[in-house]
Each structure stands twice: as C-alpha cells, then as structure tokens.
Amino acid sequence: EAGVAQSPRYKIIEKRQSVAFWCNPISGHATLYWYQQILGQGPKLLIQFQNNGVVDDSQLPKDRFSAERLKGVDSTLKIQPAKLEDSAVYLCASSVDHTSTDTQYFGPGTRLTVL
Amino acid sequence: GENVEQHPSTLSVQEGDSAVIKCTYSDSASNYFPWYKQELGKRPQLIIDIRSNVGEKKDQRIAVTLNKTAKHFSLHITETQPEDSAVYFCAAQVTGILTGGGNKLTFGTGTQLKVEL
C-alpha cells in the first residue's frame, strides 16, 4: 500500500516570500491533516479536512497560512508571506475518518527554512 | 485544550536493558493513545497504540499501559537494540465523534532514546 506522499522535501526561501506544499494521502482516506513540527517539538495540528471540507482550522494562522483540498484527495498548504518563525517541518497525515480512533499515517514532510 | 506531558526528555540505556517513557494527559475525553517513533529526518511512524477500553497492549518487545483514572500512559521497550534509538512521541486523541469538529491529536514533547552498545 502506498503511503502519504509530500513534495517538495526541502525548501529554502527568503522571509516575506511565498511557498506551497503538496500532499497526496493514502488512497481511500477521507481525512487529511497538516501539522507543523518545529525542531525539538512534537507535531502541532494546523488544519484538518474531511473530504474537501474543513473540520478544524482553529490553530491555523489564517493571516498568512491557507490550505485547500478541492477534490477531496490532494491538498496544498500555502504560506504568504513567510516569517522566520515558520521554519519547520510541515507534515501531512491521513486517516480513514475523522470520527473514529483510526490511525493517522504521516508523510515524509517538507523541511522549510526561512532566511 | 488537551495538554500532554512526556518524560523523560532524554533516555540513555545499555543494549538489552528496558526503557520506559511516561506520559500524562489532561482531557478525560481522550480515548485513543498512539505512540510514534521518529528517526532523524524521517516521518513519525506508529509503533503501537491503545484505546481507552483497554488497559494494556503488547507487541513483541513493545508494550503500552493505560491508566484512565490517573490519566497516565506509558511505553515499555524490553531488550533494547541500537536500532531502537530515535525520538519517541506519545499522543492523546479526542475523536471527532466527541469533539464535533474532527479528531484532535495532541503530541507530547518527545523522548530522545539512545541505546548504547
């Protein structure tokens, strides 16, 4: 079974620039999550989708971060404009459903460095 | 919101010894407790999980215990090997059917386990 795919794996940008990350979840998984993992910390949830709808974006800094999952499969997370403190690994995860104790499976992440 | 505390932050053991990592959580509605292993530069990988209707679960050298009354859960690794060296994260989840807004998975701060030869 193919896992969660993410691209790019690494990205270096200047502050105030824009950046976008892509995620393809495990086939058949309705729920998709974006997490931010700052060095030395555990992942922190940014946004959660069920199919193409947002079920939780309470921790997403909406002034600069946006995400979409238009067709209920792939998702894109965007940062515009980036700040130094956005340097982190951005992890995408997926699970079968958002109302059960199903396991979340993580992708390899995108390591973002903001200079 | 949920708060998950994890101890210790670093743990060094000799090969063959046991390792124990402990976590506490604050939200009594949490009903799913996964443990993830993350090697340097790699994705978090699920190693074991436990649901709130179970007190203990074992898978070969790995076991997890859950005390819902005390809001404690622990990871036990026996007969440690060098390849067990990694960062381990505990997590606690309140499922979407309870939140009405999706699964809420909160991670601990991680334990850097080093298994020495």
Short mmCIF file of C-alpha atoms in Angstrom, two decimals:
data_model
loop_
_atom_site.label_atom_id
_atom_site.label_comp_id
_atom_site.label_asym_id
_atom_site.label_seq_id
_atom_site.Cartn_x
_atom_site.Cartn_y
_atom_site.Cartn_z
CA GLU A 1 0.00 0.00 0.00
CA ALA A 2 1.43 3.38 -0.98
CA GLY A 3 1.97 5.83 1.87
CA VAL A 4 1.33 9.54 2.17
CA ALA A 5 3.33 11.47 -0.41
CA GLN A 6 4.61 15.02 0.01
CA SER A 7 6.61 17.43 -2.10
CA PRO A 8 8.95 19.15 -2.13
CA ARG A 9 11.09 17.51 0.54
CA TYR A 10 13.11 20.65 1.18
CA LYS A 11 12.52 24.34 0.54
CA ILE A 12 14.61 27.40 1.34
CA ILE A 13 13.08 30.85 0.90
CA GLU A 14 13.64 34.42 1.99
CA LYS A 15 11.29 35.98 4.53
CA ARG A 16 8.23 37.62 3.00
CA GLN A 17 8.30 35.19 0.08
CA SER A 18 5.53 32.70 -0.62
CA VAL A 19 5.74 28.91 -0.57
CA ALA A 20 3.39 26.00 -1.23
CA PHE A 21 3.49 22.38 -0.16
CA TRP A 22 1.65 19.46 -1.74
CA CYS A 23 0.26 16.28 -0.18
CA ASN A 24 -1.30 13.14 -1.60
CA PRO A 25 -2.92 10.99 1.11
CA ILE A 26 -3.32 7.24 1.25
CA SER A 27 -5.95 6.10 -1.23
CA GLY A 28 -9.39 5.89 0.36
CA HIS A 29 -8.52 8.06 3.36
CA ALA A 30 -11.18 10.72 3.79
CA THR A 31 -9.39 12.75 6.44
CA LEU A 32 -6.25 14.76 5.77
CA TYR A 33 -4.21 16.69 8.32
CA TRP A 34 -1.45 19.28 8.10
CA TYR A 35 0.95 19.56 11.02
CA GLN A 36 3.82 21.90 11.81
CA GLN A 37 6.80 20.37 13.62
CA ILE A 38 9.32 22.85 14.96
CA LEU A 39 12.76 21.41 15.74
CA GLY A 40 12.75 19.61 19.08
CA GLN A 41 8.96 19.61 19.46
CA GLY A 42 6.07 17.32 18.69
CA PRO A 43 3.86 17.92 15.64
CA LYS A 44 1.17 20.55 16.09
CA LEU A 45 -2.07 20.36 14.09
CA LEU A 46 -2.70 23.25 11.71
CA ILE A 47 -5.77 22.12 9.78
CA GLN A 48 -7.91 19.05 9.23
CA PHE A 49 -10.05 18.18 6.20
CA GLN A 50 -12.82 15.63 5.84
CA ASN A 51 -13.07 15.02 2.09
CA ASN A 52 -13.00 18.56 0.68
CA GLY A 53 -14.38 20.31 3.76
CA VAL A 54 -12.52 21.85 6.69
CA VAL A 55 -13.43 20.30 10.05
CA ASP A 56 -10.84 22.11 12.18
CA ASP A 57 -8.63 25.08 11.37
CA SER A 58 -8.60 26.63 14.83
CA GLN A 59 -4.77 26.57 15.04
CA LEU A 60 -4.06 27.79 11.51
CA PRO A 61 -2.57 31.34 11.39
CA LYS A 62 -5.09 32.48 8.82
CA ASP A 63 -3.41 35.82 8.17
CA ARG A 64 -0.60 34.04 6.36
CA PHE A 65 -1.45 30.35 6.03
CA SER A 66 -4.07 28.84 3.75
CA ALA A 67 -4.90 25.31 2.69
CA GLU A 68 -7.26 23.63 0.29
CA ARG A 69 -8.37 20.18 -0.74
CA LEU A 70 -10.58 20.99 -3.67
CA LYS A 71 -11.36 17.50 -4.99
CA GLY A 72 -11.18 15.71 -1.68
CA VAL A 73 -7.89 13.97 -2.45
CA ASP A 74 -4.68 16.04 -2.82
CA SER A 75 -4.11 19.07 -0.65
CA THR A 76 -1.97 22.19 -0.81
CA LEU A 77 -0.75 24.27 2.12
CA LYS A 78 0.45 27.80 1.37
CA ILE A 79 2.33 30.38 3.40
CA GLN A 80 2.23 34.00 2.23
CA PRO A 81 4.25 35.91 3.34
CA ALA A 82 6.67 33.66 5.23
CA LYS A 83 8.29 34.69 8.51
CA LEU A 84 11.48 33.42 10.12
CA GLU A 85 9.45 31.55 12.76
CA ASP A 86 7.77 29.49 10.03
CA SER A 87 10.97 27.46 9.68
CA ALA A 88 9.84 23.93 10.50
CA VAL A 89 8.92 20.58 9.00
CA TYR A 90 5.42 20.52 7.57
CA LEU A 91 3.90 17.08 7.88
CA CYS A 92 0.83 15.79 6.12
CA ALA A 93 -1.09 12.85 7.55
CA SER A 94 -4.22 10.95 6.60
CA SER A 95 -6.70 8.63 8.25
CA VAL A 96 -9.78 6.73 7.18
CA ASP A 97 -12.20 9.01 9.00
CA HIS A 98 -12.32 11.92 11.44
CA THR A 99 -14.84 10.49 13.87
CA SER A 100 -13.11 7.31 14.97
CA THR A 101 -9.89 6.12 16.56
CA ASP A 102 -8.28 5.38 13.22
CA THR A 103 -4.53 5.71 12.99
CA GLN A 104 -3.02 8.77 11.36
CA TYR A 105 -0.29 7.91 8.86
CA PHE A 106 2.33 10.55 8.20
CA GLY A 107 4.15 11.60 5.08
CA PRO A 108 7.91 12.32 4.98
CA GLY A 109 7.37 16.04 5.48
CA THR A 110 8.68 19.20 3.83
CA ARG A 111 11.52 20.91 5.65
CA LEU A 112 11.11 24.68 5.25
CA THR A 113 13.93 27.08 6.02
CA VAL A 114 13.09 30.79 6.02
CA LEU A 115 16.15 33.07 5.81
CA GLY B 1 -7.44 22.19 25.27
CA GLU B 2 -5.57 18.95 25.74
CA ASN B 3 -2.12 19.05 27.33
CA VAL B 4 0.21 16.06 27.05
CA GLU B 5 3.34 15.90 29.17
CA GLN B 6 6.10 13.42 28.41
CA HIS B 7 9.08 12.31 30.50
CA PRO B 8 11.98 11.94 30.31
CA SER B 9 13.13 14.20 27.50
CA THR B 10 16.26 12.09 27.02
CA LEU B 11 16.91 8.48 27.96
CA SER B 12 20.12 6.54 27.59
CA VAL B 13 20.16 2.77 28.18
CA GLN B 14 22.55 -0.08 27.57
CA GLU B 15 21.70 -2.56 24.85
CA GLY B 16 19.48 -5.27 26.26
CA ASP B 17 18.09 -3.12 29.05
CA SER B 18 14.50 -1.91 29.25
CA ALA B 19 13.31 1.62 28.53
CA VAL B 20 10.20 3.27 29.95
CA ILE B 21 8.65 6.52 28.76
CA LYS B 22 5.76 8.07 30.65
CA CYS B 23 3.03 10.48 29.56
CA THR B 24 0.14 12.23 31.24
CA TYR B 25 -2.83 13.92 29.59
CA SER B 26 -5.39 16.42 30.78
CA ASP B 27 -8.59 15.86 28.77
CA SER B 28 -10.64 13.00 30.21
CA ALA B 29 -12.45 12.71 26.86
CA SER B 30 -9.27 11.38 25.20
CA ASN B 31 -9.89 7.84 24.04
CA TYR B 32 -7.02 6.93 21.72
CA PHE B 33 -3.33 6.92 22.59
CA PRO B 34 -0.79 6.23 19.83
CA TRP B 35 2.99 6.14 20.14
CA TYR B 36 5.17 7.26 17.26
CA LYS B 37 8.87 6.66 16.58
CA GLN B 38 10.70 9.30 14.58
CA GLU B 39 14.21 8.76 13.31
CA LEU B 40 16.27 11.79 12.36
CA GLY B 41 14.91 13.42 9.23
CA LYS B 42 12.17 10.84 8.78
CA ARG B 43 8.41 10.67 9.20
CA PRO B 44 6.76 9.73 12.52
CA GLN B 45 5.84 6.06 12.36
CA LEU B 46 3.23 4.41 14.53
CA ILE B 47 4.74 1.68 16.70
CA ILE B 48 1.82 0.83 18.97
CA ASP B 49 -1.48 2.30 20.08
CA ILE B 50 -4.09 1.70 22.75
CA ARG B 51 -7.73 2.59 23.02
CA SER B 52 -9.45 3.67 26.19
CA ASN B 53 -11.31 0.40 26.72
CA VAL B 54 -8.03 -1.48 27.10
CA GLY B 55 -5.53 -1.28 29.97
CA GLU B 56 -2.52 -2.90 28.37
CA LYS B 57 -1.33 -3.95 24.93
CA LYS B 58 1.81 -5.78 23.89
CA ASP B 59 3.53 -6.31 20.55
CA GLN B 60 6.75 -8.32 20.77
CA ARG B 61 9.26 -6.13 22.67
CA ILE B 62 6.92 -3.15 22.95
CA ALA B 63 4.09 -2.69 25.43
CA VAL B 64 1.85 0.18 26.39
CA THR B 65 -0.17 0.59 29.57
CA LEU B 66 -3.04 3.00 30.18
CA ASN B 67 -4.46 4.21 33.49
CA LYS B 68 -7.53 6.29 32.61
CA THR B 69 -8.27 7.17 36.22
CA ALA B 70 -4.87 8.73 36.70
CA LYS B 71 -4.65 9.91 33.05
CA HIS B 72 -1.29 8.19 32.65
CA PHE B 73 0.04 6.02 29.85
CA SER B 74 3.46 4.51 29.38
CA LEU B 75 5.62 2.87 26.73
CA HIS B 76 7.83 -0.05 27.68
CA ILE B 77 10.56 -1.37 25.39
CA THR B 78 12.33 -4.53 26.52
CA GLU B 79 15.62 -5.96 25.27
CA THR B 80 16.54 -2.68 23.63
CA GLN B 81 18.64 -2.71 20.48
CA PRO B 82 20.70 0.04 18.80
CA GLU B 83 18.03 0.38 16.09
CA ASP B 84 15.56 1.45 18.80
CA SER B 85 17.49 4.73 19.07
CA ALA B 86 15.14 7.51 17.93
CA VAL B 87 12.75 10.14 19.25
CA TYR B 88 9.52 8.69 20.64
CA PHE B 89 6.31 10.73 20.84
CA CYS B 90 3.24 9.89 22.84
CA ALA B 91 -0.06 11.40 21.80
CA ALA B 92 -3.62 11.61 23.06
CA GLN B 93 -6.67 11.97 20.85
CA VAL B 94 -10.24 13.05 21.39
CA THR B 95 -12.09 11.63 18.42
CA GLY B 96 -14.27 13.74 16.16
CA ILE B 97 -17.45 12.00 17.20
CA LEU B 98 -16.90 13.59 20.63
CA THR B 99 -15.49 16.96 19.54
CA GLY B 100 -17.95 17.54 16.74
CA GLY B 101 -15.05 19.10 14.87
CA GLY B 102 -12.73 16.32 13.90
CA ASN B 103 -10.08 14.23 15.64
CA LYS B 104 -7.87 16.23 17.97
CA LEU B 105 -4.49 14.54 18.33
CA THR B 106 -2.10 16.25 20.76
CA PHE B 107 1.53 15.19 20.91
CA GLY B 108 3.94 15.14 23.80
CA THR B 109 7.30 16.87 23.55
CA GLY B 110 9.23 13.72 22.69
CA THR B 111 11.85 11.48 24.29
CA GLN B 112 15.25 11.05 22.68
CA LEU B 113 16.15 7.40 23.32
CA LYS B 114 19.75 6.34 22.87
CA VAL B 115 20.67 2.68 23.10
CA GLU B 116 24.36 2.25 23.74
CA LEU B 117 26.41 -0.81 22.87
#
